[in-house]
Tab-separated table of C-alpha atoms in Angstrom:
chain	number	residue	atom	x	y	z
A	939	MET	CA	-41.205	51.186	-47.103
A	940	SER	CA	-43.183	54.016	-49.145
A	941	TYR	CA	-44.614	57.448	-47.725
A	942	HIS	CA	-48.395	55.723	-48.300
A	943	GLU	CA	-47.685	52.559	-46.356
A	944	LYS	CA	-45.820	54.114	-43.756
A	945	ARG	CA	-49.117	56.355	-43.474
A	946	ALA	CA	-51.380	53.499	-43.364
A	947	ILE	CA	-49.365	51.786	-40.251
A	948	VAL	CA	-49.434	55.135	-38.347
A	949	ASN	CA	-53.126	56.070	-39.437
A	950	MET	CA	-54.024	52.390	-38.221
A	951	PHE	CA	-52.048	52.711	-34.934
A	952	THR	CA	-53.805	56.217	-34.243
A	953	SER	CA	-57.055	54.648	-34.933
A	954	VAL	CA	-56.489	51.712	-32.370
A	955	LEU	CA	-54.985	54.122	-29.758
A	956	VAL	CA	-57.350	56.963	-29.769
A	957	THR	CA	-60.828	54.542	-29.647
A	958	VAL	CA	-59.405	52.395	-27.061
A	959	SER	CA	-58.154	55.446	-24.957
A	960	TYR	CA	-61.751	56.876	-25.396
A	961	SER	CA	-63.240	53.244	-24.551
A	962	VAL	CA	-61.259	53.276	-21.370
A	963	TYR	CA	-62.149	56.907	-20.302
A	964	LEU	CA	-65.578	56.010	-21.007
A	965	TYR	CA	-65.928	52.957	-19.131
A	966	VAL	CA	-64.410	55.020	-16.002
A	967	ARG	CA	-67.476	57.233	-16.480
A	968	TYR	CA	-69.693	54.228	-16.633
A	969	LEU	CA	-68.316	52.897	-13.422
A	970	ALA	CA	-68.717	56.162	-11.451
A	971	GLY	CA	-72.375	56.156	-13.015
A	972	GLY	CA	-72.997	53.003	-10.838
A	973	GLY	CA	-74.294	51.119	-14.196
A	974	GLU	CA	-77.250	53.656	-14.802
A	975	PHE	CA	-75.786	54.831	-17.920
A	976	ALA	CA	-76.384	51.549	-19.656
A	977	ASN	CA	-80.045	52.786	-21.005
A	978	ALA	CA	-79.197	56.472	-20.852
A	979	PRO	CA	-79.258	57.408	-24.678
A	980	ARG	CA	-78.296	61.169	-23.727
A	981	PHE	CA	-75.086	59.929	-22.107
A	982	TRP	CA	-73.881	57.995	-25.102
A	983	ALA	CA	-75.198	60.093	-27.753
A	984	ASN	CA	-72.834	62.853	-26.137
A	985	ALA	CA	-70.200	60.182	-25.723
A	986	PHE	CA	-70.570	59.465	-29.399
A	987	LEU	CA	-70.431	62.960	-30.606
A	988	ILE	CA	-67.643	64.049	-28.383
A	989	PHE	CA	-65.693	61.125	-29.790
A	990	ILE	CA	-65.757	62.298	-33.582
A	991	PRO	CA	-64.161	65.842	-33.084
A	992	ILE	CA	-61.534	64.016	-30.751
A	993	SER	CA	-60.734	61.705	-33.490
A	994	ILE	CA	-60.678	64.051	-36.116
A	995	VAL	CA	-58.292	66.366	-34.068
A	996	ALA	CA	-56.157	63.270	-33.262
A	997	ASN	CA	-55.602	62.332	-36.746
A	998	ILE	CA	-54.495	65.976	-37.741
A	999	LEU	CA	-52.356	65.959	-34.800
A	1000	VAL	CA	-50.802	62.579	-35.769
A	1001	THR	CA	-50.523	63.610	-39.654
A	1002	ILE	CA	-48.807	66.814	-39.109
A	1003	ALA	CA	-46.144	64.928	-36.347
A	1004	PHE	CA	-46.085	61.833	-38.933
A	1005	THR	CA	-45.171	64.520	-41.727
A	1006	ILE	CA	-42.518	66.177	-39.763
A	1007	HIS	CA	-40.759	62.820	-38.862
A	1008	TYR	CA	-41.154	61.501	-42.545
A	1009	ARG	CA	-39.142	64.589	-44.074
A	1010	LEU	CA	-36.669	64.352	-41.087
A	1011	THR	CA	-36.055	60.488	-41.329
A	1012	ALA	CA	-36.465	59.901	-44.859
A	1013	HIS	CA	-34.917	62.897	-46.142
A	1014	GLU	CA	-37.904	63.684	-48.680
A	1015	GLU	CA	-40.839	65.499	-48.793
A	1016	GLU	CA	-44.043	63.567	-48.603
A	1017	PRO	CA	-45.640	62.963	-52.443
A	1018	ALA	CA	-47.121	66.274	-53.824
A	1019	ILE	CA	-49.624	65.072	-55.841
A	1020	THR	CA	-52.396	62.237	-55.706
A	1021	ASP	CA	-52.707	60.384	-58.840
A	1022	GLU	CA	-54.979	58.173	-60.572
A	1023	ARG	CA	-53.598	54.926	-58.876
A	1024	ASP	CA	-53.814	56.855	-55.622
A	1025	LYS	CA	-57.551	57.469	-55.933
A	1026	LEU	CA	-58.311	53.958	-57.209
A	1027	ILE	CA	-56.674	52.335	-54.125
A	1028	GLU	CA	-58.319	55.102	-51.901
A	1029	LEU	CA	-61.435	54.156	-53.257
A	1030	LYS	CA	-60.950	50.454	-53.135
A	1031	GLY	CA	-60.090	50.909	-49.088
A	1032	SER	CA	-63.349	53.342	-48.329
A	1033	ARG	CA	-65.653	50.714	-50.198
A	1034	ILE	CA	-64.600	47.536	-48.243
A	1035	ALA	CA	-64.801	50.275	-45.346
A	1036	LEU	CA	-68.372	51.378	-46.088
A	1037	TYR	CA	-69.548	47.602	-46.229
A	1038	ILE	CA	-68.153	46.774	-43.064
A	1039	PHE	CA	-69.536	49.916	-41.337
A	1040	SER	CA	-72.963	49.279	-42.847
A	1041	ILE	CA	-72.867	45.700	-41.567
A	1042	GLY	CA	-71.920	47.226	-38.161
A	1043	VAL	CA	-74.978	49.657	-38.158
A	1044	VAL	CA	-77.269	46.600	-38.789
A	1045	LEU	CA	-75.808	45.074	-36.353
A	1046	ALA	CA	-76.078	47.917	-34.084
A	1047	MET	CA	-79.872	47.966	-34.607
A	1048	VAL	CA	-79.992	43.872	-34.123
A	1049	THR	CA	-78.867	44.529	-30.371
A	1050	LEU	CA	-81.691	47.211	-29.969
A	1051	ALA	CA	-84.283	44.738	-31.448
A	1052	VAL	CA	-83.313	41.967	-29.393
A	1053	GLY	CA	-83.645	44.362	-26.045
A	1054	MET	CA	-80.005	44.740	-25.099
A	1055	PRO	CA	-79.310	47.860	-23.632
A	1056	ILE	CA	-78.532	51.069	-25.438
A	1057	SER	CA	-75.068	51.481	-24.665
A	1058	VAL	CA	-74.199	47.788	-26.628
A	1059	MET	CA	-75.681	49.767	-29.474
A	1060	PHE	CA	-73.202	52.875	-29.393
A	1061	ILE	CA	-70.437	50.457	-28.519
A	1062	THR	CA	-71.208	48.379	-31.721
A	1063	ILE	CA	-71.148	51.704	-33.880
A	1064	ILE	CA	-67.956	53.198	-32.173
A	1065	TYR	CA	-66.472	49.883	-32.713
A	1066	SER	CA	-67.596	48.877	-36.465
A	1067	GLY	CA	-66.004	52.478	-37.009
A	1068	LEU	CA	-62.695	51.258	-35.793
A	1069	LEU	CA	-62.833	48.194	-37.470
A	1070	SER	CA	-64.019	49.415	-40.937
A	1071	SER	CA	-61.216	52.430	-40.403
A	1072	LEU	CA	-58.560	49.561	-39.941
A	1073	VAL	CA	-59.699	47.524	-42.890
A	1074	ASP	CA	-59.650	50.725	-44.939
A	1075	GLU	CA	-55.938	51.456	-43.807
A	1076	LEU	CA	-55.017	47.739	-44.072
A	1077	THR	CA	-56.495	47.362	-47.721
A	1078	GLN	CA	-54.684	50.770	-48.813
A	1079	PHE	CA	-51.418	49.244	-47.329
A	1080	ILE	CA	-51.621	45.926	-49.105
A	1081	LEU	CA	-52.421	47.421	-52.650
A	1082	TYR	CA	-49.405	50.010	-51.941
A	1083	ARG	CA	-47.194	47.280	-50.775
A	1084	ARG	CA	-48.472	45.317	-54.312
A	1085	GLY	CA	-48.277	48.047	-56.307
A	1086	PHE	CA	-51.574	47.697	-57.111
B	1445	MET	CA	-46.424	37.451	-61.190
B	1446	SER	CA	-49.289	39.990	-62.070
B	1447	ASP	CA	-52.889	39.220	-63.599
B	1448	CYS	CA	-52.778	42.570	-65.657
B	1449	PRO	CA	-53.487	41.523	-69.374
B	1450	ILE	CA	-51.312	44.820	-70.642
B	1451	THR	CA	-47.815	44.854	-71.216
B	1452	ASN	CA	-45.508	47.995	-72.070
B	1453	THR	CA	-42.422	48.982	-73.571
B	1454	ILE	CA	-41.673	51.508	-71.230
B	1455	ARG	CA	-38.446	50.467	-69.921
B	1456	LYS	CA	-36.956	49.879	-73.412
B	1457	LEU	CA	-38.476	53.365	-74.607
B	1458	ARG	CA	-36.877	55.247	-71.245
B	1459	PHE	CA	-33.562	53.539	-72.504
B	1460	ASN	CA	-34.114	54.455	-75.642
B	1461	HIS	CA	-34.761	58.156	-74.580
B	1462	GLY	CA	-31.314	58.944	-72.783
B	1463	GLU	CA	-31.919	56.648	-70.110
B	1464	MET	CA	-34.690	58.870	-68.560
B	1465	THR	CA	-35.563	57.983	-64.987
B	1466	GLN	CA	-38.646	56.784	-63.876
B	1467	ASP	CA	-38.870	60.280	-61.543
B	1468	GLU	CA	-38.502	62.130	-64.918
B	1469	LEU	CA	-41.018	60.303	-66.662
B	1470	ALA	CA	-43.260	60.389	-63.629
B	1471	LYS	CA	-43.049	64.405	-63.378
B	1472	LYS	CA	-43.272	64.745	-67.085
B	1473	VAL	CA	-46.915	62.422	-67.210
B	1474	GLY	CA	-48.184	63.850	-63.693
B	1475	VAL	CA	-48.048	60.796	-61.601
B	1476	THR	CA	-45.847	59.476	-58.790
B	1477	ARG	CA	-42.817	57.323	-59.211
B	1478	GLN	CA	-44.368	54.507	-57.742
B	1479	THR	CA	-47.443	54.593	-60.313
B	1480	ILE	CA	-44.713	54.605	-63.283
B	1481	ILE	CA	-42.999	51.510	-61.393
B	1482	ALA	CA	-46.658	49.692	-60.969
B	1483	ILE	CA	-47.118	50.395	-64.914
B	1484	GLU	CA	-43.843	49.089	-65.976
B	1485	SER	CA	-44.144	45.821	-63.974
B	1486	ALA	CA	-47.319	45.515	-65.412
B	1487	LYS	CA	-49.076	45.909	-61.915
B	1488	TYR	CA	-51.284	48.571	-63.214
B	1489	SER	CA	-52.987	49.431	-66.077
B	1490	PRO	CA	-52.878	52.981	-66.723
B	1491	SER	CA	-56.209	55.077	-67.526
B	1492	LEU	CA	-56.429	56.178	-71.586
B	1493	GLU	CA	-55.765	59.439	-70.848
B	1494	LEU	CA	-52.410	58.783	-68.930
B	1495	ALA	CA	-51.400	56.154	-71.500
B	1496	PHE	CA	-51.637	58.981	-74.236
B	1497	ARG	CA	-49.555	61.220	-71.747
B	1498	VAL	CA	-46.842	58.292	-71.607
B	1499	ALA	CA	-46.815	57.886	-75.328
B	1500	ARG	CA	-46.470	61.772	-76.013
B	1501	VAL	CA	-43.458	61.838	-73.960
B	1502	PHE	CA	-41.749	59.168	-76.266
B	1503	ASP	CA	-43.511	60.842	-79.207
B	1504	THR	CA	-45.137	57.759	-80.405
B	1505	THR	CA	-48.290	55.807	-80.321
B	1506	VAL	CA	-50.039	54.105	-77.315
B	1507	GLU	CA	-49.966	50.982	-79.522
B	1508	GLU	CA	-46.108	51.318	-79.343
B	1509	VAL	CA	-46.154	51.519	-75.847
B	1510	PHE	CA	-48.907	49.658	-74.402
B	1511	THR	CA	-50.019	45.989	-76.090
B	1512	TYR	CA	-53.145	44.227	-74.739
B	1513	GLN	CA	-52.382	40.342	-74.379
B	1514	PRO	CA	-55.770	38.697	-74.845
B	1515	THR	CA	-56.515	35.276	-72.649
B	1516	GLU	CA	-56.978	31.778	-73.620
B	1517	THR	CA	-60.586	31.925	-73.748
B	1518	GLU	CA	-60.959	35.292	-75.474
B	1519	THR	CA	-61.890	34.803	-79.205
B	1520	LYS	CA	-61.828	37.319	-81.922
B	1521	PRO	CA	-65.076	38.658	-83.136
């Protein structure tokens, strides 16, 4: 398995781990609030804004750990360049991810329109972000596995 | 099987140039070895710029390296 394929798998696991862990943390806080946070926009907006840096930092840490692990186990350095095929593969993954996230945002608006609690809207956005990230990495994995 | 309509003679050209490795060719044209593998196996069609760079390494023309295989539905103008 190539560097990029391994990296895609690691990124998928990281996305799932970070999102699920944060969801559990939020759920515990939500229960502690006795359900009063269901329609508290400030609570959910804060939860969403805090999730972004947590996700970025987690990805940076995992990338560093993965790079060190790859060098030690594969006895070679990660590819030093990103060539035209890498960029095309990345673009294909990003395009599909963008479609999925856009659908997620529309669905989130639908939940508000039909009168669901505001928590459902934020959860829909967070999980459509997770789904788009997974599909992005999976697309890249498949394209690297096939050659293009 | 690949749907790529562009075939190439890179493997033969590498052989004729002192068994040049895929890694050596990759470094000369500025891409990764995986990209050379994908081009050689006709899974990936390189950009025009990369095609010229590959041809330049072998001191030949692009037509000598890459050949376009028209599909059956395509007709000549």
